[in-house]
GROMACS .gro file of C-alpha atoms in nm:
model
  410
    1LEU     CA    1   1.196  -2.236   0.079
    2GLU     CA    2   1.544  -2.201  -0.069
    3ARG     CA    3   1.398  -2.132  -0.412
    4LYS     CA    4   1.174  -1.862  -0.265
    5ILE     CA    5   1.478  -1.697  -0.111
    6LEU     CA    6   1.665  -1.709  -0.443
    7VAL     CA    7   1.366  -1.562  -0.627
    8GLY     CA    8   1.350  -1.289  -0.365
    9GLY     CA    9   1.715  -1.207  -0.434
   10LEU     CA   10   1.649  -1.184  -0.808
   11SER     CA   11   1.345  -0.966  -0.750
   12GLY     CA   12   1.535  -0.732  -0.520
   13ALA     CA   13   1.815  -0.692  -0.772
   14ALA     CA   14   1.566  -0.628  -1.051
   15GLU     CA   15   1.386  -0.367  -0.842
   16ARG     CA   16   1.705  -0.182  -0.759
   17LEU     CA   17   1.805  -0.179  -1.125
   18ARG     CA   18   1.456  -0.065  -1.223
   19ALA     CA   19   1.477   0.228  -0.985
   20ALA     CA   20   1.823   0.323  -1.114
   21THR     CA   21   1.706   0.306  -1.476
   22GLU     CA   22   1.394   0.506  -1.401
   23ARG     CA   23   1.604   0.765  -1.219
   24LEU     CA   24   1.807   0.821  -1.536
   25GLY     CA   25   1.479   0.864  -1.724
   26GLU     CA   26   1.366   1.117  -1.463
   27LEU     CA   27   1.689   1.313  -1.512
   28GLY     CA   28   1.628   1.306  -1.886
   29ARG     CA   29   1.285   1.460  -1.831
   30THR     CA   30   1.393   1.722  -1.577
   31LYS     CA   31   1.737   1.789  -1.732
   32ALA     CA   32   1.876   1.752  -1.376
   33LEU     CA   33   1.789   2.115  -1.321
   34VAL     CA   34   1.861   2.269  -0.982
   35ALA     CA   35   1.791   2.621  -0.864
   36SER     CA   36   2.060   2.845  -0.719
   37SER     CA   37   2.053   3.203  -0.593
   38SER     CA   38   2.318   3.471  -0.625
   39ASN     CA   39   2.196   3.623  -0.299
   40SER     CA   40   2.088   3.338  -0.072
   41ALA     CA   41   2.062   3.571   0.228
   42LYS     CA   42   1.759   3.732   0.064
   43VAL     CA   43   1.620   3.464  -0.171
   44THR     CA   44   1.648   3.087  -0.202
   45ALA     CA   45   1.477   2.873  -0.462
   46THR     CA   46   1.391   2.511  -0.535
   47ASN     CA   47   1.322   2.349  -0.867
   48VAL     CA   48   1.015   2.131  -0.829
   49ALA     CA   49   0.909   2.054  -1.185
   50SER     CA   50   1.066   2.300  -1.428
   51SER     CA   51   1.253   2.145  -1.722
   52ALA     CA   52   1.391   2.459  -1.884
   53ALA     CA   53   1.726   2.617  -1.800
   54THR     CA   54   1.669   2.986  -1.737
   55SER     CA   55   1.718   3.261  -1.480
   56TYR     CA   56   1.502   3.513  -1.294
   57THR     CA   57   1.602   3.843  -1.138
   58ILE     CA   58   1.430   3.938  -0.813
   59SER     CA   59   1.462   4.300  -0.707
   60GLU     CA   60   1.300   4.567  -0.491
   61ILE     CA   61   1.194   4.339  -0.209
   62THR     CA   62   1.023   4.607  -0.004
   63SER     CA   63   0.840   4.395   0.252
   64ILE     CA   64   0.818   4.042   0.388
   65ALA     CA   65   0.486   3.877   0.463
   66ARG     CA   66   0.394   3.896   0.828
   67THR     CA   67   0.089   3.823   1.040
   68ALA     CA   68  -0.135   4.107   1.159
   69GLY     CA   69  -0.142   4.163   1.532
   70GLU     CA   70  -0.290   4.443   1.744
   71THR     CA   71  -0.354   4.515   2.113
   72SER     CA   72  -0.620   4.717   2.291
   73THR     CA   73  -0.547   5.090   2.301
   74SER     CA   74  -0.618   5.096   2.674
   75GLY     CA   75  -0.515   4.872   2.961
   76PHE     CA   76  -0.742   4.743   3.237
   77PRO     CA   77  -0.691   4.695   3.610
   78ASP     CA   78  -0.818   4.335   3.592
   79SER     CA   79  -0.932   4.078   3.340
   80ASN     CA   80  -1.255   3.953   3.490
   81SER     CA   81  -1.460   4.242   3.632
   82THR     CA   82  -1.392   4.576   3.466
   83ALA     CA   83  -1.616   4.654   3.165
   84PHE     CA   84  -1.433   4.631   2.833
   85ALA     CA   85  -1.670   4.806   2.588
   86SER     CA   86  -1.884   5.097   2.701
   87SER     CA   87  -2.144   5.016   2.435
   88GLY     CA   88  -2.191   4.659   2.558
   89SER     CA   89  -2.111   4.516   2.213
   90VAL     CA   90  -1.820   4.508   1.966
   91ARG     CA   91  -1.774   4.468   1.591
   92LEU     CA   92  -1.478   4.249   1.490
   93THR     CA   93  -1.342   4.290   1.137
   94ILE     CA   94  -1.092   4.047   0.985
   95GLY     CA   95  -1.015   4.129   0.626
   96SER     CA   96  -1.347   4.148   0.443
   97GLU     CA   97  -1.546   3.972   0.716
   98SER     CA   98  -1.714   4.140   1.014
   99PHE     CA   99  -1.883   3.994   1.323
  100ASN     CA  100  -2.108   4.178   1.569
  101ILE     CA  101  -2.063   4.036   1.918
  102ASP     CA  102  -2.306   4.100   2.204
  103LEU     CA  103  -2.118   4.122   2.534
  104THR     CA  104  -2.419   4.095   2.764
  105GLY     CA  105  -2.308   3.902   3.073
  106ARG     CA  106  -1.946   3.883   2.950
  107ASN     CA  107  -1.829   4.243   2.907
  108THR     CA  108  -1.482   4.186   3.054
  109LEU     CA  109  -1.142   4.110   2.903
  110GLU     CA  110  -1.192   3.739   2.959
  111GLY     CA  111  -1.546   3.751   2.819
  112VAL     CA  112  -1.435   3.944   2.509
  113ARG     CA  113  -1.143   3.708   2.455
  114ASN     CA  114  -1.367   3.401   2.469
  115ALA     CA  115  -1.636   3.560   2.253
  116ILE     CA  116  -1.387   3.659   1.982
  117ASN     CA  117  -1.222   3.316   1.971
  118GLN     CA  118  -1.565   3.157   1.934
  119ALA     CA  119  -1.689   3.397   1.666
  120ALA     CA  120  -1.370   3.418   1.459
  121GLY     CA  121  -1.357   3.049   1.375
  122GLY     CA  122  -0.979   3.036   1.386
  123ARG     CA  123  -0.925   3.341   1.162
  124VAL     CA  124  -0.785   3.532   1.458
  125THR     CA  125  -0.676   3.442   1.810
  126ALA     CA  126  -0.751   3.662   2.110
  127SER     CA  127  -0.548   3.649   2.428
  128ILE     CA  128  -0.485   3.859   2.740
  129LEU     CA  129  -0.149   4.021   2.807
  130ASN     CA  130  -0.037   4.105   3.161
  131THR     CA  131   0.241   4.361   3.147
  132GLY     CA  132   0.278   4.354   3.523
  133SER     CA  133   0.328   4.728   3.548
  134GLY     CA  134   0.110   5.029   3.617
  135ALA     CA  135  -0.247   5.053   3.737
  136ASN     CA  136  -0.384   4.899   3.420
  137PRO     CA  137  -0.152   4.610   3.327
  138PHE     CA  138  -0.405   4.394   3.137
  139PHE     CA  139  -0.445   4.430   2.758
  140LEU     CA  140  -0.640   4.245   2.490
  141SER     CA  141  -0.419   4.104   2.210
  142LEU     CA  142  -0.546   3.986   1.870
  143SER     CA  143  -0.335   3.796   1.615
  144ALA     CA  144  -0.442   3.686   1.268
  145SER     CA  145  -0.394   3.317   1.191
  146ALA     CA  146  -0.238   3.369   0.846
  147PRO     CA  147   0.023   3.615   0.721
  148GLY     CA  148  -0.056   3.891   0.474
  149ALA     CA  149  -0.186   4.246   0.466
  150THR     CA  150  -0.538   4.263   0.608
  151THR     CA  151  -0.780   4.467   0.816
  152LEU     CA  152  -0.794   4.390   1.187
  153THR     CA  153  -1.021   4.613   1.396
  154LEU     CA  154  -1.248   4.586   1.699
  155ARG     CA  155  -1.514   4.861   1.714
  156ASN     CA  156  -1.684   4.985   2.032
  157GLY     CA  157  -2.032   4.919   1.892
  158THR     CA  158  -2.179   4.752   1.587
  159LEU     CA  159  -2.094   5.008   1.318
  160ASP     CA  160  -1.780   5.046   1.110
  161SER     CA  161  -1.778   5.410   1.208
  162ASP     CA  162  -1.761   5.334   1.580
  163PRO     CA  163  -1.428   5.393   1.760
  164ASN     CA  164  -1.159   5.129   1.713
  165LEU     CA  165  -1.055   4.972   2.043
  166LEU     CA  166  -0.732   4.831   1.893
  167THR     CA  167  -0.405   4.982   1.782
  168SER     CA  168  -0.331   5.011   1.410
  169ALA     CA  169   0.041   4.943   1.430
  170ASN     CA  170   0.052   4.603   1.258
  171GLN     CA  171  -0.213   4.525   0.999
  172GLY     CA  172   0.008   4.253   0.852
  173ALA     CA  173   0.203   4.274   0.528
  174ASN     CA  174   0.248   4.097   0.196
  175THR     CA  175   0.574   3.996   0.039
  176GLU     CA  176   0.635   4.268  -0.219
  177PHE     CA  177   0.901   4.241  -0.489
  178LYS     CA  178   0.965   4.252  -0.860
  179LEU     CA  179   1.035   3.945  -1.072
  180ASN     CA  180   1.213   4.037  -1.394
  181GLY     CA  181   1.073   4.386  -1.342
  182VAL     CA  182   0.712   4.273  -1.290
  183PRO     CA  183   0.557   4.365  -0.950
  184VAL     CA  184   0.452   4.067  -0.736
  185SER     CA  185   0.254   4.072  -0.412
  186LYS     CA  186   0.196   3.752  -0.212
  187THR     CA  187   0.067   3.677   0.136
  188SER     CA  188   0.351   3.432   0.207
  189THR     CA  189   0.729   3.427   0.187
  190PHE     CA  190   0.705   3.079   0.036
  191ILE     CA  191   0.596   3.143  -0.322
  192ASN     CA  192   0.522   2.857  -0.560
  193ASP     CA  193   0.257   3.001  -0.791
  194VAL     CA  194   0.447   3.265  -0.988
  195VAL     CA  195   0.685   3.053  -1.199
  196PRO     CA  196   0.552   2.703  -1.278
  197GLY     CA  197   0.773   2.438  -1.124
  198VAL     CA  198   0.987   2.680  -0.922
  199THR     CA  199   0.946   2.775  -0.556
  200PHE     CA  200   1.094   3.096  -0.417
  201ASN     CA  201   1.156   3.161  -0.049
  202ILE     CA  202   1.191   3.534   0.022
  203LEU     CA  203   1.402   3.585   0.333
  204GLY     CA  204   1.465   3.957   0.358
  205THR     CA  205   1.422   4.298   0.199
  206THR     CA  206   1.673   4.444  -0.045
  207ALA     CA  207   1.838   4.784  -0.037
  208GLY     CA  208   1.872   5.013  -0.337
  209SER     CA  209   1.981   4.824  -0.648
  210GLU     CA  210   2.042   4.498  -0.463
  211THR     CA  211   1.910   4.194  -0.652
  212ALA     CA  212   1.900   3.816  -0.634
  213VAL     CA  213   1.941   3.617  -0.955
  214VAL     CA  214   1.784   3.271  -0.940
  215SER     CA  215   1.928   3.038  -1.202
  216LEU     CA  216   1.806   2.699  -1.319
  217SER     CA  217   2.092   2.492  -1.457
  218SER     CA  218   2.173   2.126  -1.509
  219ASP     CA  219   2.364   1.961  -1.226
  220ARG     CA  220   2.602   1.711  -1.383
  221GLY     CA  221   2.676   1.581  -1.034
  222GLN     CA  222   2.325   1.431  -1.025
  223VAL     CA  223   2.394   1.257  -1.356
  224LYS     CA  224   2.723   1.116  -1.231
  225SER     CA  225   2.566   0.991  -0.909
  226ALA     CA  226   2.276   0.831  -1.100
  227LEU     CA  227   2.517   0.655  -1.340
  228GLN     CA  228   2.722   0.522  -1.048
  229GLU     CA  229   2.408   0.383  -0.886
  230PHE     CA  230   2.303   0.231  -1.219
  231VAL     CA  231   2.642   0.058  -1.252
  232SER     CA  232   2.620  -0.078  -0.898
  233ALA     CA  233   2.262  -0.200  -0.948
  234TYR     CA  234   2.350  -0.354  -1.285
  235ASN     CA  235   2.641  -0.551  -1.135
  236ALA     CA  236   2.422  -0.676  -0.850
  237ALA     CA  237   2.163  -0.803  -1.100
  238GLU     CA  238   2.432  -0.956  -1.321
  239GLN     CA  239   2.573  -1.141  -1.020
  240GLN     CA  240   2.229  -1.281  -0.939
  241VAL     CA  241   2.189  -1.406  -1.296
  242SER     CA  242   2.543  -1.550  -1.319
  243SER     CA  243   2.486  -1.758  -1.006
  244GLN     CA  244   2.199  -1.939  -1.180
  245ILE     CA  245   2.359  -2.020  -1.517
  246GLY     CA  246   2.654  -2.227  -1.633
  247PRO     CA  247   2.818  -2.537  -1.484
  248THR     CA  248   2.776  -2.414  -1.126
  249ALA     CA  249   2.416  -2.299  -1.170
  250GLY     CA  250   2.194  -2.290  -0.864
  251LEU     CA  251   1.844  -2.420  -0.804
  252LEU     CA  252   1.692  -2.169  -1.050
  253SER     CA  253   1.891  -2.295  -1.347
  254GLY     CA  254   1.674  -2.277  -1.658
  255ASP     CA  255   1.404  -2.079  -1.479
  256SER     CA  256   1.215  -1.829  -1.696
  257LEU     CA  257   1.266  -1.560  -1.433
  258VAL     CA  258   1.643  -1.585  -1.474
  259ARG     CA  259   1.607  -1.563  -1.853
  260ASP     CA  260   1.381  -1.256  -1.825
  261LEU     CA  261   1.631  -1.071  -1.608
  262GLN     CA  262   1.917  -1.175  -1.832
  263GLU     CA  263   1.735  -1.040  -2.137
  264SER     CA  264   1.661  -0.716  -1.953
  265LEU     CA  265   2.032  -0.675  -1.886
  266ARG     CA  266   2.103  -0.723  -2.255
  267ASP     CA  267   1.839  -0.462  -2.344
  268LEU     CA  268   2.017  -0.212  -2.122
  269THR     CA  269   2.367  -0.274  -2.255
  270ASN     CA  270   2.254  -0.286  -2.620
  271PHE     CA  271   2.027   0.020  -2.609
  272ARG     CA  272   2.092   0.270  -2.888
  273GLY     CA  273   1.977   0.628  -2.855
  274SER     CA  274   1.799   0.817  -3.132
  275GLY     CA  275   1.995   1.139  -3.075
  276PRO     CA  276   2.361   1.235  -3.111
  277LEU     CA  277   2.457   1.024  -2.808
  278LYS     CA  278   2.406   0.659  -2.892
  279SER     CA  279   2.527   0.441  -2.606
  280LEU     CA  280   2.620   0.417  -2.241
  281ALA     CA  281   2.984   0.380  -2.344
  282GLU     CA  282   2.988   0.741  -2.459
  283LEU     CA  283   2.908   0.846  -2.101
  284GLY     CA  284   3.199   0.646  -1.962
  285ILE     CA  285   3.027   0.318  -1.872
  286GLU     CA  286   3.255   0.026  -1.952
  287PHE     CA  287   3.217  -0.353  -1.932
  288ASP     CA  288   3.504  -0.596  -1.870
  289ARG     CA  289   3.531  -0.946  -2.015
  290SER     CA  290   3.328  -1.097  -1.732
  291GLY     CA  291   3.044  -0.850  -1.791
  292VAL     CA  292   3.110  -0.632  -1.485
  293ALA     CA  293   3.022  -0.268  -1.543
  294SER     CA  294   3.211   0.039  -1.421
  295LEU     CA  295   3.196   0.414  -1.469
  296ASN     CA  296   3.514   0.572  -1.602
  297THR     CA  297   3.497   0.897  -1.409
  298ASP     CA  298   3.778   1.052  -1.615
  299THR     CA  299   3.574   1.001  -1.931
  300PHE     CA  300   3.258   1.138  -1.770
  301ASP     CA  301   3.426   1.438  -1.610
  302ALA     CA  302   3.575   1.534  -1.944
  303LEU     CA  303   3.237   1.551  -2.116
  304PRO     CA  304   3.142   1.904  -2.226
  305SER     CA  305   2.812   2.054  -2.114
  306SER     CA  306   2.668   2.000  -2.462
  307ARG     CA  307   2.732   1.627  -2.425
  308ILE     CA  308   2.548   1.623  -2.091
  309GLN     CA  309   2.249   1.782  -2.265
  310GLU     CA  310   2.268   1.507  -2.529
  311ALA     CA  311   2.269   1.254  -2.246
  312PHE     CA  312   1.931   1.385  -2.133
  313THR     CA  313   1.791   1.309  -2.479
  314PHE     CA  314   1.944   0.960  -2.456
  315PHE     CA  315   1.786   0.902  -2.115
  316GLY     CA  316   1.445   1.020  -2.242
  317SER     CA  317   1.200   1.000  -1.953
  318GLU     CA  318   1.047   0.743  -1.721
  319THR     CA  319   0.838   0.617  -2.017
  320SER     CA  320   1.058   0.687  -2.317
  321GLY     CA  321   1.416   0.638  -2.434
  322PHE     CA  322   1.654   0.454  -2.205
  323GLY     CA  323   1.431   0.520  -1.904
  324ALA     CA  324   1.148   0.323  -2.062
  325LEU     CA  325   1.349   0.001  -2.016
  326SER     CA  326   1.255   0.017  -1.649
  327SER     CA  327   0.910  -0.112  -1.740
  328ARG     CA  328   1.041  -0.460  -1.827
  329LEU     CA  329   1.226  -0.475  -1.496
  330ARG     CA  330   0.907  -0.367  -1.320
  331SER     CA  331   0.727  -0.665  -1.476
  332ILE     CA  332   0.972  -0.881  -1.279
  333SER     CA  333   0.993  -0.691  -0.950
  334ASP     CA  334   0.644  -0.548  -0.902
  335PRO     CA  335   0.541  -0.655  -0.549
  336VAL     CA  336   0.187  -0.742  -0.662
  337THR     CA  337   0.188  -0.840  -1.030
  338GLY     CA  338   0.558  -0.906  -1.096
  339SER     CA  339   0.667  -1.246  -1.227
  340ALA     CA  340   0.891  -1.294  -0.923
  341ARG     CA  341   0.599  -1.239  -0.689
  342LEU     CA  342   0.377  -1.476  -0.885
  343GLN     CA  343   0.647  -1.741  -0.877
  344GLN     CA  344   0.690  -1.700  -0.501
  345ASP     CA  345   0.314  -1.736  -0.463
  346ARG     CA  346   0.328  -2.062  -0.659
  347TYR     CA  347   0.605  -2.187  -0.433
  348THR     CA  348   0.396  -2.089  -0.133
  349GLU     CA  349   0.098  -2.278  -0.273
  350THR     CA  350   0.316  -2.583  -0.339
  351ASP     CA  351   0.463  -2.567   0.011
  352GLN     CA  352   0.115  -2.543   0.158
  353ARG     CA  353  -0.009  -2.834  -0.051
  354LEU     CA  354   0.285  -3.049   0.057
  355THR     CA  355   0.234  -2.943   0.418
  356ASP     CA  356  -0.132  -3.040   0.397
  357GLU     CA  357  -0.044  -3.377   0.236
  358ILE     CA  358   0.219  -3.447   0.502
  359ALA     CA  359  -0.032  -3.360   0.773
  360GLU     CA  360  -0.286  -3.593   0.616
  361LEU     CA  361  -0.035  -3.878   0.588
  362THR     CA  362   0.079  -3.817   0.943
  363GLU     CA  363  -0.280  -3.838   1.060
  364ARG     CA  364  -0.336  -4.162   0.868
  365ILE     CA  365  -0.017  -4.311   1.011
  366THR     CA  366  -0.125  -4.211   1.360
  367ILE     CA  367  -0.461  -4.382   1.304
  368LEU     CA  368  -0.288  -4.695   1.173
  369GLN     CA  369  -0.049  -4.693   1.469
  370THR     CA  370  -0.340  -4.663   1.708
  371SER     CA  371  -0.524  -4.947   1.534
  372LEU     CA  372  -0.215  -5.169   1.528
  373SER     CA  373  -0.145  -5.099   1.892
  374ALA     CA  374  -0.500  -5.201   1.979
  375ARG     CA  375  -0.461  -5.523   1.779
  376LEU     CA  376  -0.129  -5.605   1.945
  377GLN     CA  377  -0.286  -5.550   2.285
  378ALA     CA  378  -0.570  -5.786   2.188
  379ALA     CA  379  -0.316  -6.045   2.069
  380ASP     CA  380  -0.125  -6.018   2.394
  381ALA     CA  381  -0.446  -6.071   2.586
  382LEU     CA  382  -0.527  -6.375   2.370
  383LEU     CA  383  -0.182  -6.523   2.427
  384ALA     CA  384  -0.219  -6.474   2.800
  385GLN     CA  385  -0.556  -6.649   2.782
  386LEU     CA  386  -0.403  -6.937   2.584
  387ASP     CA  387  -0.121  -6.970   2.841
  388SER     CA  388  -0.380  -6.989   3.116
  389GLN     CA  389  -0.580  -7.254   2.930
  390GLN     CA  390  -0.258  -7.450   2.860
  391GLY     CA  391  -0.190  -7.452   3.234
  392LEU     CA  392  -0.539  -7.590   3.304
  393VAL     CA  393  -0.499  -7.862   3.041
  394SER     CA  394  -0.159  -7.961   3.180
  395ALA     CA  395  -0.301  -7.982   3.532
  396SER     CA  396  -0.592  -8.194   3.407
  397LEU     CA  397  -0.353  -8.433   3.230
  398ASP     CA  398  -0.138  -8.468   3.539
  399SER     CA  399  -0.445  -8.545   3.747
  400LEU     CA  400  -0.562  -8.806   3.495
  401LYS     CA  401  -0.222  -8.974   3.494
  402LEU     CA  402  -0.222  -8.989   3.870
  403THR     CA  403  -0.563  -9.151   3.868
  404LEU     CA  404  -0.476  -9.407   3.601
  405PHE     CA  405  -0.120  -9.490   3.683
  406GLY     CA  406  -0.076  -9.378   4.035
  407LYS     CA  407   0.190  -9.128   3.932
  408ASN     CA  408   0.229  -8.798   3.743
  409GLU     CA  409   0.499  -8.917   3.500
  410GLY     CA  410   0.401  -9.080   3.177
   0.00000   0.00000   0.00000
């Protein structure tokens, strides 16, 4: 059990270091790019997958996407008895789709509402408004389910030329703007299909020459944070290894798992980049005589932006450069196929085998104890029988003596 716990500690340290190493590879791939806006009241942006530093100018935001919604042009005195459509049927149009609805037996506000909700299939929602004022306080309200400019009408009959029973005040709207001078029209304010890897959130319209410049630039703060986590994870793994080697080595001394993790640590410290930046030391990571790592923040903070860009080349990606070293750590810490997991499974199998053997021996001992107890009971019964027979023999001898000699003493 103690060995399993120690292996679990090694595996956990290896997994943390793997994640930290892979994170540096991820930053190498994405260049730690973050999106910022010069006018966050009108536009915000998020970098999802772009790996190129650039900027985009958004201008002439003339409208923001909104959902279409109309009400009946006339009110009604009630919702459940007054006829809604004089023709006895209506034609509902939502965008490019139209539905003819027969109101036979349900030509009231409530009947129309229910019929529309059933026919529209969620494209639009009908409800009844009660204004509470005037002789005709009840109105039919229709709202589209998705934002964007559309057509929303309800004809008094089955033809497109029949009178519209709804207002035409809000037919919805698209988000309209220009991106680097190119017109863009989208049905949402959340736009992720114009620039690959970048999501824009349009919050408001602009006035006159007002613009919002969205810039993608490398965030050195992410690099610094990732290096600090790497240093912390490295030291935790080094401590796990150190506790299992040398004169005071623990129960895993000489174990292949310890050697694998130790070699992985050496791979990390000895890695040499193929670009201008060659080692972790050039980023400010230092090692003392006992092998403990630290990040010299003064050295890192003094690095020029060009050096940070070189660091991205050094980091590579999750599968190349420095980041690729995470794969060896994964071979240790993988929860299914990792060497630590396999070793724990072997310990579990051994524990189970020993448990089964102990149970078997215990059962055999119990059987032997039962058998011995039975034999001792039989022996006790035999001794009692012998004592009884001895008493009979003694009595017989005394009787014989009395007969022969007239007394019991010999």
